């Protein structure tokens, strides 16, 4: 997929090495997300240092990778249309986050859930290529970073972490970053996060903690963020899809005005399109609930001019 191997990572680009590692891990399973991880690294690297010879060489090779991927996936709407790409990356980041959050609340502490929290925070970074982060995503990133550090430090010190939301003071993310990095260069062949069971997204409650808010599980895709690892002894035919609570049709839609009586602005059309794209991306993860919610939002907006 990549046009050429990247040269050694310049020290100036240390802050993007984890995003590039994530891109490598997702190349086969989630190439769209991998593409945007590299795009984020490219844009961030340009801001850090685009003049030093070693940095220019690195960015040039990274641009070659991006061009190769764009050529290969040029017919994919998630690559050609930012609004679709944004929805795709955001859904995958939330999928990772809620898998880790569910494991945490169940008291299942392990490296894969730490990695999922960690990866979710990196993918929320990547969302900045599409514009400013929503307040909700800023909260998710802050909590995911803290949880990854907290649980990692507890396990390293032989302590049992407290599940669920607790105070967020005194933890450092540095140990998690060092463990993930392994070296100063961008590694390859890293093991992907995996789980041995499915999770029930709607079991995740709404909770507030130190100003951070996690949305109800209805926003989460139903599947786990990775395939079943081969060494667990769990075969794929034992994994059953999680049941989903499909939202009821909004009663106001039945009595809404017809579109002909409503003056829609260009912004209204753009928002409606965004909801439809989010719904399409949710269906890629078999998340019926989120798809229905977004389609209803689009329909209500088009019929009433209001959200």
PDB file of C-alpha atoms in Angstrom, residues 63 67 74 95 106 117 133 169 173 175 194 198 202 206 208 261 264 280 286 306:
ATOM      1  CA  UNK A  63       3.481  12.379   1.073  1.00  0.00           C
ATOM      2  CA  UNK A  67      -0.546   9.745  -2.749  1.00  0.00           C
ATOM      3  CA  UNK A  74      -9.635   7.031  -5.055  1.00  0.00           C
ATOM      4  CA  UNK A  95     -15.928   2.236  18.795  1.00  0.00           C
ATOM      5  CA  UNK A 106     -16.600  -4.557  34.021  1.00  0.00           C
ATOM      6  CA  UNK A 117      -8.194   3.809  25.208  1.00  0.00           C
ATOM      7  CA  UNK A 133     -12.978  19.101  17.755  1.00  0.00           C
ATOM      8  CA  UNK A 169      -5.253  13.671  39.127  1.00  0.00           C
ATOM      9  CA  UNK A 173       0.818   9.456  29.939  1.00  0.00           C
ATOM     10  CA  UNK A 175       4.849   5.463  30.418  1.00  0.00           C
ATOM     11  CA  UNK A 194      -8.222  -7.387  20.164  1.00  0.00           C
ATOM     12  CA  UNK A 198     -18.480  -8.953  22.059  1.00  0.00           C
ATOM     13  CA  UNK A 202     -26.282  -0.091  25.409  1.00  0.00           C
ATOM     14  CA  UNK A 206     -24.266   7.879  31.115  1.00  0.00           C
ATOM     15  CA  UNK A 208     -20.240  12.484  34.700  1.00  0.00           C
ATOM     16  CA  UNK A 261     -43.490  24.994   3.156  1.00  0.00           C
ATOM     17  CA  UNK A 264     -34.017  25.678   3.968  1.00  0.00           C
ATOM     18  CA  UNK A 280     -24.044   5.511   6.350  1.00  0.00           C
ATOM     19  CA  UNK A 286     -23.830  -2.576  11.857  1.00  0.00           C
ATOM     20  CA  UNK A 306     -35.365  22.722  12.704  1.00  0.00           C
TER      21      UNK A 306
END
